[in-house]
């Protein structure tokens, strides 16, 4: 996992960790249902430290093979999170 931060949750379907800078990382490994994805984003966002003047940051990593299946819902939810929270949400598609 990530040795420079703290592991938040690790399952066969996803991994969550928070690095030294306070950035939350969600790595989707296998297909998960949308309500689980929403819960992961919420839990990660709430676990982040929020010093004054600092906007929390959450990065979601999705493999291209899953992105093709999950793209519309995930993309729309990330857009919603950006507009309704003080956090910076990013979606990174990994793989070829």
XYZ file of N, CA, C and O in Angstrom:
384
model
N 0.848 -1.175 0.000
C 0.000 0.000 0.000
C 0.885 1.226 0.000
O 1.849 1.288 -0.699
N 0.597 2.185 0.781
C 1.342 3.435 0.815
C 2.068 3.534 2.144
O 1.456 3.726 3.176
N 3.377 3.421 2.134
C 4.145 3.409 3.361
C 4.383 4.802 3.928
O 4.844 4.934 5.041
N 4.093 5.840 3.171
C 4.336 7.198 3.654
C 3.103 7.812 4.296
O 3.129 8.958 4.691
N 2.029 7.071 4.410
C 0.803 7.588 5.006
C 0.160 6.527 5.858
O 0.786 5.560 6.256
N -1.121 6.712 6.134
C -1.819 5.717 6.935
C -2.909 5.056 6.109
O -3.636 5.713 5.371
N -2.976 3.763 6.246
C -3.996 3.016 5.534
C -5.313 3.167 6.270
O -5.381 3.008 7.482
N -6.334 3.501 5.537
C -7.636 3.736 6.125
C -8.501 2.492 6.001
O -9.126 2.070 6.946
N -8.512 1.886 4.837
C -9.288 0.671 4.613
C -8.697 -0.078 3.424
O -8.263 0.531 2.467
N -8.726 -1.408 3.496
C -8.153 -2.229 2.436
C -9.014 -3.483 2.272
O -9.109 -4.289 3.195
N -9.656 -3.638 1.124
C -10.450 -4.830 0.830
C -10.024 -5.355 -0.543
O -9.176 -4.767 -1.200
N -10.661 -6.419 -0.977
C -10.363 -6.956 -2.308
C -10.866 -6.054 -3.426
O -10.369 -6.094 -4.534
N -11.846 -5.215 -3.120
C -12.461 -4.375 -4.143
C -11.920 -2.952 -4.192
O -12.013 -2.294 -5.221
N -11.383 -2.463 -3.076
C -10.878 -1.095 -3.042
C -9.861 -0.931 -1.921
O -9.782 -1.742 -1.001
N -9.091 0.145 -2.031
C -8.110 0.506 -1.005
C -8.227 2.003 -0.747
O -8.371 2.778 -1.681
N -8.138 2.366 0.515
C -8.193 3.784 0.877
C -7.027 4.086 1.797
O -6.765 3.333 2.735
N -6.310 5.161 1.511
C -5.242 5.603 2.401
C -5.175 7.122 2.390
O -5.684 7.777 1.491
N -4.573 7.651 3.423
C -4.366 9.090 3.547
C -2.871 9.312 3.649
O -2.209 8.736 4.513
N -2.320 10.124 2.747
C -0.869 10.321 2.726
C -0.436 11.378 3.742
O -1.263 11.962 4.455
N 0.857 11.616 3.804
C 1.421 12.561 4.779
C 0.915 13.980 4.603
O 0.860 14.748 5.555
N 0.554 14.335 3.385
C 0.080 15.697 3.132
C -1.401 15.860 3.485
O -1.932 16.954 3.375
N -2.054 14.771 3.870
C -3.466 14.833 4.225
C -4.407 14.585 3.071
O -5.611 14.778 3.194
N -3.883 14.147 1.950
C -4.706 13.840 0.783
C -5.262 12.428 0.911
O -4.537 11.486 1.202
N -6.561 12.279 0.662
C -7.195 10.963 0.673
C -7.126 10.334 -0.702
O -7.329 11.002 -1.716
N -6.821 9.039 -0.731
C -6.723 8.298 -1.991
C -7.671 7.108 -1.931
O -7.643 6.350 -0.961
N -8.488 6.970 -2.965
C -9.390 5.830 -3.084
C -9.022 5.111 -4.372
O -9.119 5.682 -5.452
N -8.590 3.868 -4.248
C -8.198 3.068 -5.424
C -9.217 1.964 -5.588
O -9.330 1.071 -4.749
N -10.031 2.050 -6.647
C -11.020 1.022 -6.955
C -10.302 -0.089 -7.721
O -9.673 0.164 -8.741
N -10.409 -1.320 -7.220
C -9.725 -2.450 -7.840
C -10.710 -3.318 -8.624
O -10.432 -3.739 -9.744
N -11.870 -3.564 -8.023
C -12.918 -4.347 -8.665
C -14.196 -3.533 -8.662
O -14.343 -2.595 -7.893
N -15.122 -3.951 -9.499
C -16.391 -3.227 -9.601
C -17.119 -3.242 -8.252
O -17.239 -4.278 -7.601
N -17.607 -2.071 -7.853
C -18.388 -1.930 -6.629
C -19.690 -1.232 -6.995
O -19.775 -0.558 -8.021
N -20.704 -1.400 -6.151
C -21.954 -0.713 -6.473
C -21.834 0.763 -6.127
O -20.952 1.172 -5.380
N -22.714 1.544 -6.679
C -22.609 2.993 -6.578
C -22.790 3.486 -5.144
O -22.123 4.419 -4.720
N -23.669 2.858 -4.379
C -23.858 3.290 -2.992
C -22.599 3.054 -2.165
O -22.265 3.853 -1.283
N -21.865 2.005 -2.458
C -20.587 1.762 -1.788
C -19.593 2.850 -2.159
O -18.867 3.367 -1.303
N -19.553 3.216 -3.415
C -18.660 4.283 -3.865
C -18.960 5.594 -3.149
O -18.061 6.289 -2.686
N -20.229 5.930 -3.025
C -20.622 7.148 -2.323
C -20.168 7.082 -0.866
O -19.619 8.050 -0.334
N -20.353 5.940 -0.231
C -19.934 5.769 1.169
C -18.425 5.922 1.319
O -17.950 6.524 2.283
N -17.664 5.380 0.379
C -16.204 5.497 0.433
C -15.769 6.955 0.336
O -14.889 7.400 1.080
N -16.381 7.696 -0.565
C -16.046 9.113 -0.712
C -16.388 9.868 0.561
O -15.598 10.695 1.039
N -17.529 9.574 1.122
C -17.958 10.253 2.349
C -17.013 9.944 3.506
O -16.554 10.851 4.206
N -16.725 8.674 3.727
C -15.845 8.279 4.827
C -14.446 8.871 4.681
O -13.850 9.314 5.663
N -13.935 8.867 3.471
C -12.605 9.428 3.231
C -12.608 10.931 3.490
O -11.725 11.457 4.156
N -13.609 11.612 2.979
C -13.720 13.059 3.182
C -13.783 13.384 4.675
O -13.102 14.291 5.157
N -14.566 12.653 5.433
C -14.709 12.920 6.868
C -13.452 12.567 7.656
O -13.225 13.120 8.737
N -12.627 11.654 7.149
C -11.411 11.241 7.859
C -10.252 12.212 7.662
O -9.259 12.138 8.384
N -10.373 13.132 6.710
C -9.279 14.058 6.421
C -9.200 15.166 7.467
O -10.220 15.653 7.957
N -7.979 15.562 7.784
C -7.761 16.702 8.665
C -8.099 17.983 7.908
O -7.861 18.085 6.701
N -8.614 18.959 8.630
C -8.990 20.231 8.005
C -8.408 21.415 8.766
O -9.130 22.125 9.452
N -7.100 21.640 8.634
C -6.557 22.838 9.276
C -7.126 24.089 8.600
O -7.520 24.042 7.432
N -7.177 25.214 9.317
C -7.720 26.449 8.720
C -6.977 26.833 7.435
O -5.758 26.742 7.357
N -7.740 27.215 6.439
C -7.161 27.640 5.169
C -6.739 26.503 4.255
O -6.125 26.721 3.224
N -7.062 25.269 4.617
C -6.664 24.109 3.834
C -7.905 23.423 3.309
O -8.801 23.072 4.064
N -7.988 23.241 1.986
C -9.092 22.496 1.391
C -8.717 21.032 1.303
O -7.693 20.692 0.715
N -9.528 20.148 1.872
C -9.240 18.715 1.784
C -9.201 18.267 0.325
O -9.850 18.859 -0.541
N -8.460 17.212 0.076
C -8.309 16.707 -1.287
C -8.502 15.197 -1.286
O -7.924 14.489 -0.456
N -9.319 14.712 -2.208
C -9.579 13.280 -2.365
C -9.335 12.929 -3.826
O -9.898 13.558 -4.721
N -8.500 11.926 -4.043
C -8.218 11.460 -5.403
C -8.777 10.052 -5.551
O -8.490 9.180 -4.732
N -9.579 9.841 -6.574
C -10.178 8.539 -6.853
C -9.475 7.958 -8.073
O -9.405 8.604 -9.120
N -8.955 6.746 -7.931
C -8.280 6.050 -9.027
C -9.177 4.909 -9.497
O -9.574 4.061 -8.701
N -9.489 4.912 -10.787
C -10.349 3.884 -11.369
C -9.636 3.302 -12.580
O -9.191 4.045 -13.455
N -9.516 1.961 -12.664
C -8.911 1.372 -13.867
C -9.800 1.614 -15.085
O -11.017 1.700 -14.963
N -9.162 1.744 -16.222
C -9.907 2.024 -17.449
C -10.995 0.984 -17.702
O -12.100 1.320 -18.132
N -10.732 -0.262 -17.398
C -11.733 -1.315 -17.639
C -13.000 -1.085 -16.817
O -14.100 -1.371 -17.278
N -12.873 -0.551 -15.610
C -14.051 -0.246 -14.795
C -14.631 1.115 -15.136
O -15.828 1.328 -15.023
N -13.798 2.015 -15.550
C -14.273 3.363 -15.883
C -15.283 3.309 -17.019
O -16.273 4.033 -17.011
N -15.047 2.441 -17.984
C -15.973 2.314 -19.101
C -17.368 1.909 -18.628
O -18.366 2.325 -19.193
N -17.431 1.113 -17.549
C -18.710 0.643 -17.012
C -19.311 1.659 -16.042
O -20.507 1.899 -16.033
N -18.475 2.277 -15.210
C -18.935 3.138 -14.125
C -18.886 4.625 -14.465
O -19.258 5.456 -13.645
N -18.444 4.983 -15.642
C -18.063 6.361 -15.944
C -19.127 7.417 -15.670
O -18.845 8.415 -15.018
N -20.328 7.239 -16.156
C -21.321 8.305 -16.044
C -21.667 8.601 -14.583
O -21.648 9.756 -14.158
N -21.973 7.588 -13.796
C -22.325 7.807 -12.396
C -21.157 8.366 -11.597
O -21.328 9.299 -10.818
N -19.986 7.814 -11.768
C -18.816 8.260 -11.024
C -18.474 9.695 -11.392
O -18.239 10.539 -10.523
N -18.459 9.985 -12.650
C -18.124 11.333 -13.121
C -19.118 12.365 -12.575
O -18.728 13.423 -12.084
N -20.389 12.041 -12.621
C -21.407 12.965 -12.116
C -21.304 13.141 -10.606
O -21.476 14.250 -10.090
N -21.008 12.077 -9.892
C -20.881 12.192 -8.439
C -19.660 13.027 -8.061
O -19.722 13.835 -7.137
N -18.554 12.847 -8.760
C -17.356 13.652 -8.500
C -17.658 15.129 -8.758
O -17.267 16.001 -7.984
N -18.382 15.423 -9.814
C -18.782 16.800 -10.103
C -19.662 17.352 -8.983
O -19.491 18.490 -8.543
N -20.579 16.544 -8.506
C -21.437 16.943 -7.396
C -20.606 17.245 -6.147
O -20.825 18.257 -5.471
N -19.645 16.377 -5.830
C -18.785 16.580 -4.655
C -17.984 17.872 -4.767
O -17.825 18.596 -3.781
N -17.496 18.160 -5.939
C -16.732 19.402 -6.149
C -17.579 20.627 -5.882
O -17.109 21.608 -5.323
N -18.836 20.574 -6.297
C -19.682 21.753 -6.165
C -20.324 21.892 -4.790
O -20.717 22.994 -4.420
N -20.412 20.813 -4.029
C -21.144 20.868 -2.760
C -20.264 20.760 -1.515
O -20.779 20.807 -0.405
N -18.969 20.593 -1.668
C -18.085 20.498 -0.509
C -16.936 21.485 -0.669
O -16.737 22.061 -1.732
N -16.170 21.613 0.398
C -14.985 22.468 0.341
C -13.762 21.686 -0.131
O -12.658 22.204 -0.158
N -13.960 20.443 -0.517
C -12.853 19.570 -0.908
C -12.590 19.632 -2.409
O -13.459 19.988 -3.204
N -11.386 19.253 -2.751
C -10.992 19.090 -4.146
C -11.080 17.594 -4.443
O -10.362 16.793 -3.849
N -11.984 17.207 -5.318
C -12.131 15.806 -5.713
C -11.563 15.652 -7.112
O -11.877 16.439 -8.008
N -10.728 14.631 -7.295
C -10.135 14.358 -8.601
C -10.440 12.916 -8.996
O -10.470 12.042 -8.137
N -10.625 12.697 -10.271
C -10.834 11.356 -10.803
C -9.706 11.046 -11.757
O -9.501 11.767 -12.734
N -8.931 9.999 -11.453
C -7.825 9.589 -12.311
C -8.121 8.204 -12.878
O -8.348 7.261 -12.111
N -8.100 8.099 -14.189
C -8.272 6.811 -14.859
C -6.880 6.243 -15.060
O -6.005 6.900 -15.636
N -6.660 5.020 -14.560
C -5.338 4.417 -14.655
C -5.366 3.216 -15.579
O -6.398 2.595 -15.792
N -4.233 2.891 -16.134
C -4.123 1.774 -17.061
C -4.347 2.213 -18.491
O -4.590 3.377 -18.786
N -4.261 1.268 -19.392
C -4.402 1.593 -20.811
C -5.753 1.344 -21.338
O -6.582 0.734 -20.933
